[in-house]
Amino acid sequence: MKVVNNMARDGQGVTEIDQEKYDADENVKIICLGDSAVGKSKLMERFLMDGFRPQQLSTFALTLYKYTTTVDGKTILVDFWDTAGQERFQSMHASYYHKAHACILVFDVQRKITYKNLSNWYQELREYRPEIPCIVVANKIDADLRVTQKGFNFAKKHNLPFYFVSAADGTNVVKLFTDAIKLAVSYKQNSQDFLDEVMRELENFDLEKPDEETSEDTESPRSKDEV
Ligand SMILES: Nc1nc2c(ncn2[C@@H]2O[C@H](COP(=O)(O)OP(=O)(O)OP(=O)(O)O)[C@@H](O)[C@H]2O)c(=O)[nH]1
Ligand SMILES: [Mg+2]
């Protein structure tokens, strides 16, 4: 497992890292979103390093973790993108979302505002990635287990999977990440991304040709875009 610390502000430098790795079919990218201090980095640490260090600075801008696993007999390379949720970074650079295959959306069960802000994060996510699987996560349940009795309707409302977890004691952390990886892989395998790109190329190409040649074909590329 390799950790790449990218200290670039505002997502600068992300594209270089991004570029070298997305050619392989079995490479997926999973992003993590949520307010500052909800436990995004701690959840990753718990899963990737099987540990929890109580004191650590908040993520500066972006940390990339590389992780290898197997799904249905195939070797999968996972890039986990962890970002800072501070106000100063509240709107993510587009490249953070670029080619992401799944999202883990985290709030802190002890702080209501972080739950309220889910809708802002979710809205931004959907602007860039309208289709990718997204798991909603209620973190820090170790602090007061009674919270698991509460109804959190955000996930239900948007028809998203929802897990109660704790980075501190490890509850549901492995399940969360292994499910996120499976969802990312299945999204990538079924996604129309590549086809869409090709179709867009063809559409542009068609536009340059005389009308009569393209009139028959114009419908199909459009309908693919909506899959
Ligand atoms: N009790 C408890 N504390 C937690 C848990 N997860 C994280 N924390 C604490 O919450 C604080 C913030 O955790 P981080 O993982 O740094 O939060 P973050 O979401 O990465 O924050 P930014 O990087 O600023 O966006 C730390 O002090 C952690 O020790 C948990 O499951 N239970
Ligand atoms: Mg962090």
PDB file of N, CA, C and O in Angstrom, residues 55-98:
ATOM      1  N   GLN A  55      -4.731  11.194  17.601  1.00  0.00           N
ATOM      2  CA  GLN A  55      -4.313  12.571  17.328  1.00  0.00           C
ATOM      3  C   GLN A  55      -3.649  12.677  15.968  1.00  0.00           C
ATOM      4  O   GLN A  55      -2.622  12.070  15.722  1.00  0.00           O
ATOM      5  N   GLN A  56      -4.249  13.413  15.116  1.00  0.00           N
ATOM      6  CA  GLN A  56      -3.575  13.673  13.846  1.00  0.00           C
ATOM      7  C   GLN A  56      -4.128  14.956  13.258  1.00  0.00           C
ATOM      8  O   GLN A  56      -5.294  15.281  13.449  1.00  0.00           O
ATOM      9  N   LEU A  57      -3.278  15.645  12.526  1.00  0.00           N
ATOM     10  CA  LEU A  57      -3.729  16.891  11.915  1.00  0.00           C
ATOM     11  C   LEU A  57      -4.793  16.606  10.872  1.00  0.00           C
ATOM     12  O   LEU A  57      -4.812  15.546  10.261  1.00  0.00           O
ATOM     13  N   SER A  58      -5.600  17.591  10.656  1.00  0.00           N
ATOM     14  CA  SER A  58      -6.616  17.461   9.628  1.00  0.00           C
ATOM     15  C   SER A  58      -5.925  17.421   8.258  1.00  0.00           C
ATOM     16  O   SER A  58      -4.841  17.955   8.076  1.00  0.00           O
ATOM     17  N   THR A  59      -6.549  16.752   7.324  1.00  0.00           N
ATOM     18  CA  THR A  59      -5.953  16.592   6.003  1.00  0.00           C
ATOM     19  C   THR A  59      -5.709  17.957   5.382  1.00  0.00           C
ATOM     20  O   THR A  59      -6.595  18.804   5.405  1.00  0.00           O
ATOM     21  N   PHE A  60      -4.530  18.182   4.842  1.00  0.00           N
ATOM     22  CA  PHE A  60      -4.240  19.493   4.283  1.00  0.00           C
ATOM     23  C   PHE A  60      -5.051  19.751   3.020  1.00  0.00           C
ATOM     24  O   PHE A  60      -5.830  20.678   2.947  1.00  0.00           O
ATOM     25  N   ALA A  61      -4.878  18.968   2.023  1.00  0.00           N
ATOM     26  CA  ALA A  61      -5.682  19.167   0.815  1.00  0.00           C
ATOM     27  C   ALA A  61      -6.112  17.827   0.239  1.00  0.00           C
ATOM     28  O   ALA A  61      -7.282  17.589   0.022  1.00  0.00           O
ATOM     29  N   LEU A  62      -5.156  16.975   0.045  1.00  0.00           N
ATOM     30  CA  LEU A  62      -5.494  15.704  -0.593  1.00  0.00           C
ATOM     31  C   LEU A  62      -4.472  14.641  -0.227  1.00  0.00           C
ATOM     32  O   LEU A  62      -3.277  14.875  -0.261  1.00  0.00           O
ATOM     33  N   THR A  63      -4.956  13.467   0.118  1.00  0.00           N
ATOM     34  CA  THR A  63      -4.084  12.317   0.335  1.00  0.00           C
ATOM     35  C   THR A  63      -4.600  11.172  -0.516  1.00  0.00           C
ATOM     36  O   THR A  63      -5.801  10.920  -0.549  1.00  0.00           O
ATOM     37  N   LEU A  64      -3.696  10.522  -1.196  1.00  0.00           N
ATOM     38  CA  LEU A  64      -4.067   9.388  -2.045  1.00  0.00           C
ATOM     39  C   LEU A  64      -3.533   8.108  -1.437  1.00  0.00           C
ATOM     40  O   LEU A  64      -2.363   8.048  -1.080  1.00  0.00           O
ATOM     41  N   TYR A  65      -4.392   7.109  -1.344  1.00  0.00           N
ATOM     42  CA  TYR A  65      -3.948   5.810  -0.846  1.00  0.00           C
ATOM     43  C   TYR A  65      -4.169   4.785  -1.943  1.00  0.00           C
ATOM     44  O   TYR A  65      -5.262   4.716  -2.512  1.00  0.00           O
ATOM     45  N   LYS A  66      -3.149   3.992  -2.197  1.00  0.00           N
ATOM     46  CA  LYS A  66      -3.298   2.925  -3.192  1.00  0.00           C
ATOM     47  C   LYS A  66      -3.452   1.599  -2.460  1.00  0.00           C
ATOM     48  O   LYS A  66      -2.748   1.332  -1.498  1.00  0.00           O
ATOM     49  N   TYR A  67      -4.384   0.807  -2.957  1.00  0.00           N
ATOM     50  CA  TYR A  67      -4.705  -0.438  -2.265  1.00  0.00           C
ATOM     51  C   TYR A  67      -5.028  -1.504  -3.302  1.00  0.00           C
ATOM     52  O   TYR A  67      -5.704  -1.229  -4.294  1.00  0.00           O
ATOM     53  N   THR A  68      -4.524  -2.702  -3.085  1.00  0.00           N
ATOM     54  CA  THR A  68      -4.784  -3.788  -4.034  1.00  0.00           C
ATOM     55  C   THR A  68      -5.617  -4.873  -3.377  1.00  0.00           C
ATOM     56  O   THR A  68      -5.347  -5.257  -2.234  1.00  0.00           O
ATOM     57  N   THR A  69      -6.611  -5.366  -4.090  1.00  0.00           N
ATOM     58  CA  THR A  69      -7.460  -6.422  -3.546  1.00  0.00           C
ATOM     59  C   THR A  69      -7.978  -7.304  -4.683  1.00  0.00           C
ATOM     60  O   THR A  69      -7.636  -7.090  -5.846  1.00  0.00           O
ATOM     61  N   THR A  70      -8.774  -8.310  -4.330  1.00  0.00           N
ATOM     62  CA  THR A  70      -9.321  -9.190  -5.359  1.00  0.00           C
ATOM     63  C   THR A  70     -10.845  -9.174  -5.290  1.00  0.00           C
ATOM     64  O   THR A  70     -11.422  -9.267  -4.211  1.00  0.00           O
ATOM     65  N   VAL A  71     -11.484  -9.028  -6.437  1.00  0.00           N
ATOM     66  CA  VAL A  71     -12.945  -9.114  -6.516  1.00  0.00           C
ATOM     67  C   VAL A  71     -13.277 -10.086  -7.641  1.00  0.00           C
ATOM     68  O   VAL A  71     -12.843  -9.892  -8.771  1.00  0.00           O
ATOM     69  N   ASP A  72     -14.037 -11.129  -7.308  1.00  0.00           N
ATOM     70  CA  ASP A  72     -14.386 -12.175  -8.279  1.00  0.00           C
ATOM     71  C   ASP A  72     -13.161 -12.689  -9.037  1.00  0.00           C
ATOM     72  O   ASP A  72     -13.176 -12.817 -10.264  1.00  0.00           O
ATOM     73  N   GLY A  73     -12.100 -12.937  -8.310  1.00  0.00           N
ATOM     74  CA  GLY A  73     -10.893 -13.509  -8.912  1.00  0.00           C
ATOM     75  C   GLY A  73     -10.041 -12.520  -9.703  1.00  0.00           C
ATOM     76  O   GLY A  73      -8.994 -12.879 -10.218  1.00  0.00           O
ATOM     77  N   LYS A  74     -10.480 -11.291  -9.779  1.00  0.00           N
ATOM     78  CA  LYS A  74      -9.702 -10.286 -10.523  1.00  0.00           C
ATOM     79  C   LYS A  74      -8.950  -9.381  -9.554  1.00  0.00           C
ATOM     80  O   LYS A  74      -9.488  -8.997  -8.520  1.00  0.00           O
ATOM     81  N   THR A  75      -7.739  -9.031  -9.951  1.00  0.00           N
ATOM     82  CA  THR A  75      -6.971  -8.102  -9.113  1.00  0.00           C
ATOM     83  C   THR A  75      -7.448  -6.675  -9.384  1.00  0.00           C
ATOM     84  O   THR A  75      -7.512  -6.238 -10.519  1.00  0.00           O
ATOM     85  N   ILE A  76      -7.793  -6.027  -8.309  1.00  0.00           N
ATOM     86  CA  ILE A  76      -8.322  -4.664  -8.435  1.00  0.00           C
ATOM     87  C   ILE A  76      -7.374  -3.686  -7.746  1.00  0.00           C
ATOM     88  O   ILE A  76      -7.013  -3.877  -6.580  1.00  0.00           O
ATOM     89  N   LEU A  77      -6.992  -2.680  -8.494  1.00  0.00           N
ATOM     90  CA  LEU A  77      -6.205  -1.602  -7.896  1.00  0.00           C
ATOM     91  C   LEU A  77      -7.160  -0.488  -7.496  1.00  0.00           C
ATOM     92  O   LEU A  77      -7.898   0.021  -8.333  1.00  0.00           O
ATOM     93  N   VAL A  78      -7.132  -0.138  -6.229  1.00  0.00           N
ATOM     94  CA  VAL A  78      -8.048   0.913  -5.771  1.00  0.00           C
ATOM     95  C   VAL A  78      -7.246   2.157  -5.412  1.00  0.00           C
ATOM     96  O   VAL A  78      -6.242   2.069  -4.704  1.00  0.00           O
ATOM     97  N   ASP A  79      -7.708   3.283  -5.892  1.00  0.00           N
ATOM     98  CA  ASP A  79      -7.153   4.558  -5.446  1.00  0.00           C
ATOM     99  C   ASP A  79      -8.191   5.198  -4.539  1.00  0.00           C
ATOM    100  O   ASP A  79      -9.290   5.511  -4.994  1.00  0.00           O
ATOM    101  N   PHE A  80      -7.848   5.354  -3.277  1.00  0.00           N
ATOM    102  CA  PHE A  80      -8.731   6.077  -2.363  1.00  0.00           C
ATOM    103  C   PHE A  80      -8.268   7.517  -2.308  1.00  0.00           C
ATOM    104  O   PHE A  80      -7.087   7.784  -2.057  1.00  0.00           O
ATOM    105  N   TRP A  81      -9.186   8.420  -2.551  1.00  0.00           N
ATOM    106  CA  TRP A  81      -8.862   9.854  -2.496  1.00  0.00           C
ATOM    107  C   TRP A  81      -9.484  10.436  -1.238  1.00  0.00           C
ATOM    108  O   TRP A  81     -10.703  10.422  -1.074  1.00  0.00           O
ATOM    109  N   ASP A  82      -8.615  10.917  -0.386  1.00  0.00           N
ATOM    110  CA  ASP A  82      -9.089  11.523   0.860  1.00  0.00           C
ATOM    111  C   ASP A  82      -8.804  13.015   0.791  1.00  0.00           C
ATOM    112  O   ASP A  82      -7.702  13.432   0.446  1.00  0.00           O
ATOM    113  N   THR A  83      -9.810  13.786   1.119  1.00  0.00           N
ATOM    114  CA  THR A  83      -9.619  15.229   1.001  1.00  0.00           C
ATOM    115  C   THR A  83     -10.000  15.932   2.287  1.00  0.00           C
ATOM    116  O   THR A  83     -10.675  15.368   3.139  1.00  0.00           O
ATOM    117  N   ALA A  84      -9.581  17.167   2.399  1.00  0.00           N
ATOM    118  CA  ALA A  84      -9.937  17.949   3.573  1.00  0.00           C
ATOM    119  C   ALA A  84     -11.335  18.535   3.391  1.00  0.00           C
ATOM    120  O   ALA A  84     -11.674  19.023   2.325  1.00  0.00           O
ATOM    121  N   GLY A  85     -12.122  18.488   4.442  1.00  0.00           N
ATOM    122  CA  GLY A  85     -13.478  19.017   4.351  1.00  0.00           C
ATOM    123  C   GLY A  85     -13.623  20.443   4.860  1.00  0.00           C
ATOM    124  O   GLY A  85     -14.715  20.947   5.023  1.00  0.00           O
ATOM    125  N   GLN A  86     -12.489  21.094   5.147  1.00  0.00           N
ATOM    126  CA  GLN A  86     -12.565  22.457   5.689  1.00  0.00           C
ATOM    127  C   GLN A  86     -13.282  23.417   4.756  1.00  0.00           C
ATOM    128  O   GLN A  86     -13.284  23.222   3.560  1.00  0.00           O
ATOM    129  N   GLU A  87     -13.769  24.448   5.357  1.00  0.00           N
ATOM    130  CA  GLU A  87     -14.500  25.466   4.594  1.00  0.00           C
ATOM    131  C   GLU A  87     -13.700  25.999   3.421  1.00  0.00           C
ATOM    132  O   GLU A  87     -14.203  26.223   2.347  1.00  0.00           O
ATOM    133  N   ARG A  88     -12.396  26.163   3.676  1.00  0.00           N
ATOM    134  CA  ARG A  88     -11.575  26.749   2.608  1.00  0.00           C
ATOM    135  C   ARG A  88     -11.532  25.858   1.370  1.00  0.00           C
ATOM    136  O   ARG A  88     -11.188  26.280   0.293  1.00  0.00           O
ATOM    137  N   PHE A  89     -11.845  24.574   1.553  1.00  0.00           N
ATOM    138  CA  PHE A  89     -11.856  23.679   0.404  1.00  0.00           C
ATOM    139  C   PHE A  89     -13.273  23.245   0.071  1.00  0.00           C
ATOM    140  O   PHE A  89     -13.489  22.245  -0.574  1.00  0.00           O
ATOM    141  N   GLN A  90     -14.254  24.005   0.561  1.00  0.00           N
ATOM    142  CA  GLN A  90     -15.606  23.467   0.531  1.00  0.00           C
ATOM    143  C   GLN A  90     -16.111  23.076  -0.851  1.00  0.00           C
ATOM    144  O   GLN A  90     -16.892  22.155  -0.987  1.00  0.00           O
ATOM    145  N   SER A  91     -15.645  23.787  -1.842  1.00  0.00           N
ATOM    146  CA  SER A  91     -16.002  23.362  -3.178  1.00  0.00           C
ATOM    147  C   SER A  91     -14.787  22.673  -3.792  1.00  0.00           C
ATOM    148  O   SER A  91     -13.731  23.267  -3.922  1.00  0.00           O
ATOM    149  N   MET A  92     -14.949  21.417  -4.099  1.00  0.00           N
ATOM    150  CA  MET A  92     -13.826  20.625  -4.589  1.00  0.00           C
ATOM    151  C   MET A  92     -13.468  20.977  -6.026  1.00  0.00           C
ATOM    152  O   MET A  92     -14.326  21.316  -6.820  1.00  0.00           O
ATOM    153  N   HIS A  93     -12.215  20.822  -6.320  1.00  0.00           N
ATOM    154  CA  HIS A  93     -11.768  20.956  -7.694  1.00  0.00           C
ATOM    155  C   HIS A  93     -12.395  19.831  -8.514  1.00  0.00           C
ATOM    156  O   HIS A  93     -12.534  18.706  -8.033  1.00  0.00           O
ATOM    157  N   ALA A  94     -12.733  20.139  -9.758  1.00  0.00           N
ATOM    158  CA  ALA A  94     -13.402  19.143 -10.605  1.00  0.00           C
ATOM    159  C   ALA A  94     -12.601  17.850 -10.732  1.00  0.00           C
ATOM    160  O   ALA A  94     -13.168  16.770 -10.830  1.00  0.00           O
ATOM    161  N   SER A  95     -11.282  17.970 -10.704  1.00  0.00           N
ATOM    162  CA  SER A  95     -10.480  16.758 -10.909  1.00  0.00           C
ATOM    163  C   SER A  95     -10.586  15.788  -9.732  1.00  0.00           C
ATOM    164  O   SER A  95     -10.238  14.622  -9.851  1.00  0.00           O
ATOM    165  N   TYR A  96     -11.064  16.290  -8.603  1.00  0.00           N
ATOM    166  CA  TYR A  96     -11.293  15.368  -7.482  1.00  0.00           C
ATOM    167  C   TYR A  96     -12.371  14.342  -7.857  1.00  0.00           C
ATOM    168  O   TYR A  96     -12.285  13.169  -7.521  1.00  0.00           O
ATOM    169  N   TYR A  97     -13.368  14.796  -8.574  1.00  0.00           N
ATOM    170  CA  TYR A  97     -14.475  13.927  -8.968  1.00  0.00           C
ATOM    171  C   TYR A  97     -14.191  13.149 -10.253  1.00  0.00           C
ATOM    172  O   TYR A  97     -14.835  12.143 -10.529  1.00  0.00           O
ATOM    173  N   HIS A  98     -13.247  13.666 -11.002  1.00  0.00           N
ATOM    174  CA  HIS A  98     -12.987  13.130 -12.335  1.00  0.00           C
ATOM    175  C   HIS A  98     -12.755  11.621 -12.327  1.00  0.00           C
ATOM    176  O   HIS A  98     -11.858  11.131 -11.637  1.00  0.00           O
TER     177      HIS A  98
END
